[in-house]
């Protein structure tokens, strides 16, 4: 609805504002949340102090970063609406410090509450988007609603977190230094990562125009949204791995192997399904104005597989204390991404940016995974990943057959989900006994 309401040119401006704000806003996080969780997991007596230090440090960093974001966005804004949108969206950098309380939810392994907050956020935003679109509101109205939703849902994090723990703000400054000492290299790596993730959209805007930028940003939103899957998996496993390392390496090995098995099961069907009905999916999500963006969707779903394993490697690297390696990997990814985009976007447009995203994400994920496997002295079993690959292949072939038979998109989605579930069990990637055990534990 948002994409349709703004159109390709307006959405190109919107996406550019968000790309730059996200890059600048990351400096207020700098990977500090994961570090605070790691510290609190190994030092539970000072958990309130670590969470308090995270909150106050992020707020202190956020104030000047709002000004930095505006200093970048205002000169490149092409309209008064884009300038006002820049002001409102930049304010979310400061509002994000409130969400630091969710570290307590992660420490308690309460992903159900974290997912509830995420669901509330999505629902409120969806309602706001529909209401504004129906009222013919513009980009500024959407930006104001986005800021309001972020503030409300961040306060909800505080509400849930303070029921399970406490946040000690007074005296928290003494813990800033240990957080920043490790956080600076991690933050630089994170900033470089966000830069290579977002720079392609900015380069499409600059080199191919706002129309192409809008097309690319639309399908890229699918990749953005689906990334919650590996984030949820690693949000659950990160404090468990941190608590086990280095005393219980056997448990760490089992947790990392389980993460690999789960991530591959979640990531493969996104690629397998979108290869066939990419056009109808894009048309349903964004309208026929964005039909030209459809070929980029399955390409970006290929990148999703690499992104999933980058999330795993990133979390484990933080646990084992190899954050400086991430700087090298992310810097290499940024250089490769920018050089290739500068070469290939002018002649080939946004499709080149999509393929370069796959190449960049795959490169950094392979480097990071190799690093953690060496550090953990772990040899992964590929038994279940290969079985999941067979199941995803069977689902893709079945989806292609249904598409050729003229099945509607609804039938394709329902059929693909059902077929994939059956194929996972038939291939042995998921076992019935394990599902029964999971249900009993739940």
Coordinates of C-alpha atoms in Angstrom, one line a residue:
X1 CA 0.0 0.0 0.0
X2 CA 2.8 2.4 0.9
X3 CA 4.6 1.7 -2.4
X4 CA 1.5 2.1 -4.4
X5 CA 0.5 5.3 -2.6
X6 CA 3.9 7.0 -3.2
X7 CA 4.5 5.6 -6.7
X8 CA 7.9 4.6 -8.0
X9 CA 9.5 8.2 -7.9
X10 CA 8.1 9.0 -4.4
X11 CA 9.1 5.6 -3.1
X12 CA 12.6 6.1 -4.5
X13 CA 12.9 9.2 -2.3
X14 CA 11.4 7.4 0.7
X15 CA 13.8 4.5 0.3
X16 CA 16.8 6.9 0.0
X17 CA 15.9 8.6 3.2
X18 CA 15.6 5.3 5.0
X19 CA 18.9 4.0 3.6
X20 CA 20.9 7.0 4.8
X21 CA 19.1 7.1 8.2
X22 CA 19.8 3.5 8.8
X23 CA 23.5 3.8 8.1
X24 CA 23.8 6.9 10.4
X25 CA 21.5 5.4 13.0
X26 CA 23.6 2.3 13.3
X27 CA 26.3 4.4 15.0
X28 CA 24.0 4.7 18.0
X29 CA 23.8 0.9 18.3
X30 CA 27.3 -0.1 17.1
X31 CA 26.6 -3.7 18.0
X32 CA 26.3 -2.6 21.6
X33 CA 23.1 -4.5 22.3
X34 CA 24.7 -7.9 21.5
X35 CA 27.7 -7.0 23.6
X36 CA 25.6 -6.0 26.5
X37 CA 23.7 -9.3 26.3
X38 CA 27.0 -11.2 26.1
X39 CA 28.4 -9.4 29.2
X40 CA 25.1 -9.8 31.2
X41 CA 24.9 -13.5 30.3
X42 CA 28.4 -14.1 31.8
X43 CA 27.9 -11.5 34.6
X44 CA 24.2 -12.0 35.7
X45 CA 24.6 -10.1 39.0
X46 CA 25.3 -6.9 37.1
X47 CA 22.6 -7.4 34.5
X48 CA 20.7 -4.2 35.4
X49 CA 23.9 -2.2 35.1
X50 CA 24.8 -3.6 31.7
X51 CA 21.4 -2.9 30.3
X52 CA 21.4 0.6 31.9
X53 CA 24.8 1.3 30.3
X54 CA 23.4 0.2 27.0
X55 CA 20.4 2.5 27.3
X56 CA 22.3 5.7 28.4
X57 CA 25.1 5.2 25.9
X58 CA 22.8 4.7 23.0
X59 CA 20.8 7.8 23.9
X60 CA 24.0 9.9 24.3
X61 CA 25.2 8.8 20.9
X62 CA 21.8 9.4 19.3
X63 CA 21.6 13.1 19.9
X64 CA 24.5 14.2 17.6
X65 CA 23.7 11.4 15.1
X66 CA 20.2 12.9 14.4
X67 CA 22.1 16.1 13.3
X68 CA 24.5 14.1 11.2
X69 CA 21.6 12.4 9.4
X70 CA 20.0 15.7 8.6
X71 CA 23.2 17.2 7.5
X72 CA 23.5 14.4 4.8
X73 CA 19.8 14.2 3.9
X74 CA 18.7 17.8 3.6
X75 CA 21.2 18.9 0.9
X76 CA 20.2 15.9 -1.4
X77 CA 16.5 16.2 -0.9
X78 CA 14.7 17.0 -4.1
X79 CA 11.5 18.3 -2.6
X80 CA 10.0 20.0 0.5
X81 CA 8.3 16.7 1.3
X82 CA 11.5 14.8 1.2
X83 CA 13.1 17.3 3.6
X84 CA 10.3 17.1 6.1
X85 CA 10.4 13.3 5.8
X86 CA 14.1 13.4 6.5
X87 CA 13.5 15.3 9.7
X88 CA 10.9 12.9 11.0
X89 CA 12.7 9.7 10.1
X90 CA 16.0 11.0 11.5
X91 CA 14.2 11.4 14.9
X92 CA 13.8 7.6 15.0
X93 CA 17.5 7.3 15.7
X94 CA 17.0 8.9 19.1
X95 CA 13.8 7.0 19.8
X96 CA 15.7 3.7 19.2
X97 CA 17.5 4.0 22.5
X98 CA 14.3 3.2 24.3
X99 CA 14.3 -0.2 22.7
X100 CA 17.5 -1.2 24.6
X101 CA 15.3 -2.7 27.2
X102 CA 14.7 -5.7 24.9
X103 CA 18.1 -7.0 25.9
X104 CA 16.3 -8.3 29.0
X105 CA 13.9 -10.2 26.9
X106 CA 16.8 -11.8 25.0
X107 CA 18.5 -12.7 28.2
X108 CA 15.3 -14.4 29.4
X109 CA 14.9 -16.1 26.0
X110 CA 11.4 -14.6 25.7
X111 CA 11.2 -14.3 22.0
X112 CA 7.5 -14.8 22.2
X113 CA 7.3 -11.3 23.8
X114 CA 9.8 -9.8 21.3
X115 CA 7.7 -11.3 18.4
X116 CA 4.5 -9.9 20.0
X117 CA 6.1 -6.4 20.0
X118 CA 7.2 -6.9 16.4
X119 CA 3.7 -8.0 15.5
X120 CA 2.1 -5.0 17.2
X121 CA 4.6 -2.7 15.4
X122 CA 3.6 -4.3 12.0
X123 CA -0.1 -4.1 12.8
X124 CA 0.0 -0.4 13.9
X125 CA 2.1 0.5 10.9
X126 CA -0.2 -1.4 8.5
X127 CA -3.2 0.4 9.9
X128 CA -1.5 3.7 9.7
X129 CA -0.4 3.1 6.1
X130 CA -3.9 2.1 4.9
X131 CA -5.5 5.0 6.7
X132 CA -3.1 7.6 5.3
X133 CA -3.3 6.1 1.8
X134 CA -7.1 6.2 1.9
X135 CA -7.0 9.8 3.0
X136 CA -4.6 10.7 0.2
X137 CA -1.9 11.6 2.7
X138 CA 1.6 12.1 1.4
X139 CA 5.1 11.1 2.3
X140 CA 5.3 13.4 5.4
X141 CA 2.2 11.8 6.9
X142 CA 3.7 8.4 6.4
X143 CA 6.9 9.6 8.1
X144 CA 5.1 11.0 11.1
X145 CA 3.1 7.8 11.5
X146 CA 6.3 5.7 11.3
X147 CA 7.9 7.8 14.1
X148 CA 4.9 7.5 16.3
X149 CA 4.7 3.7 15.8
X150 CA 8.4 3.3 16.6
X151 CA 8.0 5.3 19.9
X152 CA 4.9 3.4 21.0
X153 CA 6.3 -0.1 20.3
X154 CA 9.7 0.8 21.9
X155 CA 7.8 1.8 25.1
X156 CA 6.1 -1.6 24.9
X157 CA 9.6 -3.2 25.1
X158 CA 10.2 -1.3 28.2
X159 CA 6.9 -2.4 29.7
X160 CA 7.6 -6.1 29.2
X161 CA 11.3 -6.0 30.1
X162 CA 10.8 -4.2 33.4
X163 CA 8.4 -6.9 34.5
X164 CA 11.2 -9.5 34.2
X165 CA 14.2 -7.4 35.2
X166 CA 15.4 -4.0 36.1
X167 CA 17.4 -1.3 34.4
X168 CA 20.0 0.6 36.4
X169 CA 20.6 4.0 34.8
X170 CA 22.5 5.7 37.7
X171 CA 26.2 5.0 37.6
X172 CA 26.0 3.2 34.3
X173 CA 28.6 5.4 32.7
X174 CA 31.4 3.4 34.3
X175 CA 30.5 0.5 32.0
X176 CA 30.5 2.5 28.8
X177 CA 34.3 2.0 28.4
X178 CA 34.2 -1.9 28.3
X179 CA 31.2 -1.8 26.0
X180 CA 32.9 0.7 23.6
X181 CA 36.3 -1.0 23.7
X182 CA 34.8 -4.1 22.1
X183 CA 31.9 -2.2 20.4
X184 CA 34.1 0.1 18.3
X185 CA 35.5 -2.6 16.0
X186 CA 32.1 -4.4 16.0
X187 CA 30.4 -1.1 15.3
X188 CA 32.7 -0.2 12.4
X189 CA 32.1 -3.6 10.9
X190 CA 28.3 -3.2 11.3
X191 CA 28.5 0.3 9.8
X192 CA 30.4 -1.1 6.8
X193 CA 27.9 -3.9 6.5
X194 CA 24.9 -1.5 6.5
X195 CA 26.8 0.6 4.0
X196 CA 27.2 -2.2 1.5
X197 CA 23.7 -3.3 2.1
X198 CA 22.2 0.1 1.5
X199 CA 24.6 1.8 -0.9
X200 CA 23.3 -0.1 -3.9
X201 CA 19.9 1.6 -3.5
X202 CA 21.5 5.0 -3.2
X203 CA 23.7 4.2 -6.3
X204 CA 20.7 3.1 -8.3
X205 CA 19.0 6.4 -7.3
X206 CA 22.0 8.4 -8.4
X207 CA 23.0 6.5 -11.5
X208 CA 19.7 5.1 -12.9
X209 CA 17.2 7.6 -11.5
X210 CA 14.4 7.7 -9.0
X211 CA 12.1 5.4 -11.0
X212 CA 14.6 2.5 -11.1
X213 CA 15.4 3.2 -7.4
X214 CA 11.7 2.8 -6.6
X215 CA 11.5 -0.5 -8.5
X216 CA 14.6 -1.9 -6.8
X217 CA 13.6 -0.6 -3.3
X218 CA 10.2 -2.2 -3.6
X219 CA 11.4 -5.8 -4.2
X220 CA 14.3 -5.2 -1.7
X221 CA 11.7 -4.6 1.0
X222 CA 10.8 -8.3 0.7
X223 CA 14.4 -9.2 1.5
X224 CA 14.4 -6.7 4.3
X225 CA 11.2 -8.1 5.9
X226 CA 12.1 -11.8 5.6
X227 CA 15.3 -11.3 7.5
X228 CA 13.3 -11.4 10.7
X229 CA 13.5 -15.3 10.4
X230 CA 17.3 -15.7 10.9
X231 CA 17.2 -12.8 13.4
X232 CA 14.6 -14.6 15.5
X233 CA 16.6 -17.9 15.4
X234 CA 19.9 -16.2 16.5
X235 CA 18.2 -14.0 19.1
X236 CA 17.1 -17.2 20.7
X237 CA 20.5 -19.0 20.4
X238 CA 22.9 -16.1 21.1
X239 CA 22.6 -15.9 24.9
X240 CA 22.7 -19.7 25.1
X241 CA 25.9 -19.9 23.0
X242 CA 27.4 -17.0 25.0
X243 CA 26.6 -18.7 28.3
X244 CA 28.2 -22.0 27.1
X245 CA 31.4 -20.5 25.7
X246 CA 34.1 -21.4 26.4
X247 CA 33.4 -23.9 29.2
X248 CA 31.1 -26.2 27.3
X249 CA 32.4 -26.4 23.7
X250 CA 30.3 -29.5 23.0
X251 CA 27.1 -27.6 23.7
X252 CA 28.3 -24.7 21.5
X253 CA 28.9 -27.2 18.7
X254 CA 25.4 -28.6 19.0
X255 CA 23.8 -25.2 19.1
X256 CA 25.7 -24.0 16.0
X257 CA 24.8 -27.1 14.1
X258 CA 21.2 -26.7 15.1
X259 CA 21.3 -23.1 13.8
X260 CA 22.7 -24.3 10.5
X261 CA 20.0 -26.9 10.1
X262 CA 17.2 -24.5 11.0
X263 CA 18.4 -21.6 8.9
X264 CA 18.8 -23.7 5.7
X265 CA 15.3 -25.1 6.2
X266 CA 13.9 -21.6 6.5
X267 CA 16.0 -20.0 3.7
X268 CA 15.8 -22.4 0.8
X269 CA 12.0 -22.2 0.1
X270 CA 12.1 -18.4 -0.3
X271 CA 14.4 -18.9 -3.4
X272 CA 12.7 -22.1 -4.6
X273 CA 9.2 -20.6 -4.6
X274 CA 9.9 -17.1 -6.0
X275 CA 11.7 -18.5 -9.1
X276 CA 8.3 -19.4 -10.6
X277 CA 5.6 -16.9 -9.7
X278 CA 7.8 -13.8 -9.2
X279 CA 5.5 -11.6 -11.4
X280 CA 2.2 -12.4 -9.6
X281 CA 3.9 -12.0 -6.2
X282 CA 5.2 -8.5 -7.1
X283 CA 1.9 -7.5 -8.7
X284 CA 0.0 -8.6 -5.6
X285 CA 2.4 -6.8 -3.2
X286 CA 3.0 -3.6 -5.1
X287 CA 0.7 -3.3 -8.0
X288 CA 1.2 -3.6 -11.8
X289 CA 3.2 -0.4 -11.8
X290 CA 6.1 -2.4 -10.4
X291 CA 5.9 -5.4 -12.7
X292 CA 9.3 -4.6 -14.2
X293 CA 10.8 -5.3 -10.7
X294 CA 9.7 -8.9 -10.7
X295 CA 12.9 -10.4 -12.1
X296 CA 14.9 -9.0 -9.2
X297 CA 12.8 -10.9 -6.6
X298 CA 14.2 -14.4 -6.9
X299 CA 17.7 -13.0 -7.3
X300 CA 17.4 -11.2 -3.9
X301 CA 15.9 -14.4 -2.4
X302 CA 19.2 -16.0 -3.3
X303 CA 20.9 -13.4 -1.3
X304 CA 18.7 -14.3 1.6
X305 CA 20.4 -17.6 2.0
X306 CA 23.8 -15.9 2.4
X307 CA 22.3 -13.3 4.8
X308 CA 21.0 -16.0 7.0
X309 CA 24.4 -17.5 7.5
X310 CA 26.0 -14.1 8.0
X311 CA 23.6 -13.6 10.9
X312 CA 24.8 -16.9 12.4
X313 CA 28.5 -16.1 11.9
X314 CA 28.1 -12.6 13.2
X315 CA 26.7 -13.7 16.5
X316 CA 29.2 -16.5 17.0
X317 CA 32.1 -14.2 16.2
X318 CA 30.9 -11.8 18.9
X319 CA 30.9 -14.7 21.4
X320 CA 34.4 -15.9 20.6
X321 CA 35.8 -12.3 20.6
X322 CA 36.9 -12.0 16.9
X323 CA 35.1 -8.8 16.2
X324 CA 38.1 -7.3 14.4
X325 CA 37.8 -9.9 11.7
X326 CA 34.3 -8.5 10.9
X327 CA 35.9 -5.1 10.0
X328 CA 38.0 -6.8 7.3
X329 CA 35.1 -8.8 5.9
X330 CA 32.7 -5.9 5.8
X331 CA 35.3 -3.5 4.3
X332 CA 36.0 -6.0 1.5
X333 CA 32.2 -6.4 0.9
X334 CA 31.8 -2.7 0.7
X335 CA 34.6 -2.2 -1.8
X336 CA 33.4 -5.1 -4.0
X337 CA 29.8 -3.8 -3.9
X338 CA 30.6 -0.2 -4.7
X339 CA 33.0 -1.0 -7.5
X340 CA 30.7 -3.5 -9.2
X341 CA 27.7 -1.3 -8.9
X342 CA 29.5 1.7 -10.4
X343 CA 30.5 -0.5 -13.3
X344 CA 27.2 -2.3 -14.0
X345 CA 24.3 -0.1 -12.8
X346 CA 24.7 2.4 -15.7
X347 CA 24.3 -0.2 -18.5
X348 CA 22.1 -2.8 -16.7
X349 CA 20.1 -0.8 -14.0
X350 CA 18.7 -2.3 -10.8
X351 CA 19.0 -5.9 -11.9
X352 CA 22.7 -5.5 -11.8
X353 CA 22.4 -4.2 -8.2
X354 CA 20.4 -7.3 -7.3
X355 CA 23.0 -9.7 -8.7
X356 CA 25.8 -7.7 -7.0
X357 CA 23.9 -8.0 -3.7
X358 CA 24.0 -11.8 -4.1
X359 CA 27.7 -11.8 -4.8
X360 CA 28.6 -9.4 -1.9
X361 CA 26.5 -11.3 0.7
X362 CA 27.8 -14.6 -0.4
X363 CA 31.4 -13.4 -0.2
X364 CA 31.2 -12.0 3.4
X365 CA 29.1 -15.0 4.6
X366 CA 31.7 -17.5 3.4
X367 CA 34.5 -15.6 5.0
X368 CA 32.7 -15.3 8.3
X369 CA 31.5 -18.9 8.4
X370 CA 35.0 -20.1 7.7
X371 CA 36.3 -18.0 10.6
X372 CA 33.8 -19.4 13.2
X373 CA 34.3 -23.0 12.1
X374 CA 38.1 -22.6 12.6
X375 CA 37.6 -20.9 15.9
X376 CA 35.2 -23.5 17.2
X377 CA 37.2 -26.4 15.7
X378 CA 33.9 -27.6 14.3
X379 CA 33.2 -29.7 11.3
X380 CA 29.6 -29.2 10.2
X381 CA 27.3 -32.1 9.2
X382 CA 25.7 -31.4 5.9
X383 CA 23.2 -34.3 6.3
X384 CA 20.1 -32.2 7.1
X385 CA 21.0 -29.2 4.9
X386 CA 21.3 -31.5 1.8
X387 CA 18.0 -33.2 2.7
X388 CA 16.4 -29.7 3.0
X389 CA 17.9 -28.8 -0.4
X390 CA 16.2 -31.9 -1.9
X391 CA 12.9 -30.9 -0.3
X392 CA 13.1 -27.3 -1.6
X393 CA 13.9 -28.6 -5.1
X394 CA 10.9 -30.9 -5.0
X395 CA 8.7 -27.9 -3.9
X396 CA 10.1 -25.8 -6.7
X397 CA 9.3 -28.4 -9.3
X398 CA 5.8 -28.9 -8.0
X399 CA 5.2 -25.1 -7.9
X400 CA 6.4 -24.9 -11.5
X401 CA 3.9 -27.7 -12.5
X402 CA 1.0 -26.0 -10.7
X403 CA 1.9 -22.7 -12.4
X404 CA 2.0 -24.3 -15.8
X405 CA -1.4 -25.8 -15.1
X406 CA -2.8 -22.3 -14.5
X407 CA -3.1 -22.4 -10.7
X408 CA -3.7 -19.0 -9.0
X409 CA -1.2 -17.4 -6.7
X410 CA -3.2 -18.5 -3.7
X411 CA -3.1 -22.1 -4.8
X412 CA 0.6 -21.8 -5.5
X413 CA 1.3 -20.4 -2.0
X414 CA -0.8 -23.0 -0.2
X415 CA 0.4 -25.8 -2.3
X416 CA 4.0 -24.9 -1.9
X417 CA 3.8 -24.7 1.8
X418 CA 2.0 -28.0 2.1
X419 CA 4.4 -29.7 -0.4
X420 CA 7.5 -28.3 1.4
X421 CA 6.3 -29.6 4.7
X422 CA 5.7 -33.1 3.4
X423 CA 8.9 -33.1 1.4
X424 CA 10.9 -32.1 4.5
X425 CA 9.5 -35.0 6.4
X426 CA 9.9 -37.4 3.5
X427 CA 13.5 -36.4 2.9
X428 CA 14.3 -36.7 6.6
X429 CA 15.3 -33.1 7.1
X430 CA 12.6 -32.9 9.8
X431 CA 11.6 -35.9 11.9
X432 CA 8.1 -36.6 13.2
X433 CA 9.5 -37.7 16.6
X434 CA 11.3 -34.4 17.0
X435 CA 8.2 -32.5 16.2
X436 CA 6.2 -34.5 18.8
X437 CA 8.9 -33.8 21.4
X438 CA 8.8 -30.0 20.5
X439 CA 5.0 -30.0 21.0
X440 CA 5.3 -31.8 24.4
X441 CA 8.0 -29.3 25.5
X442 CA 5.9 -26.4 24.4

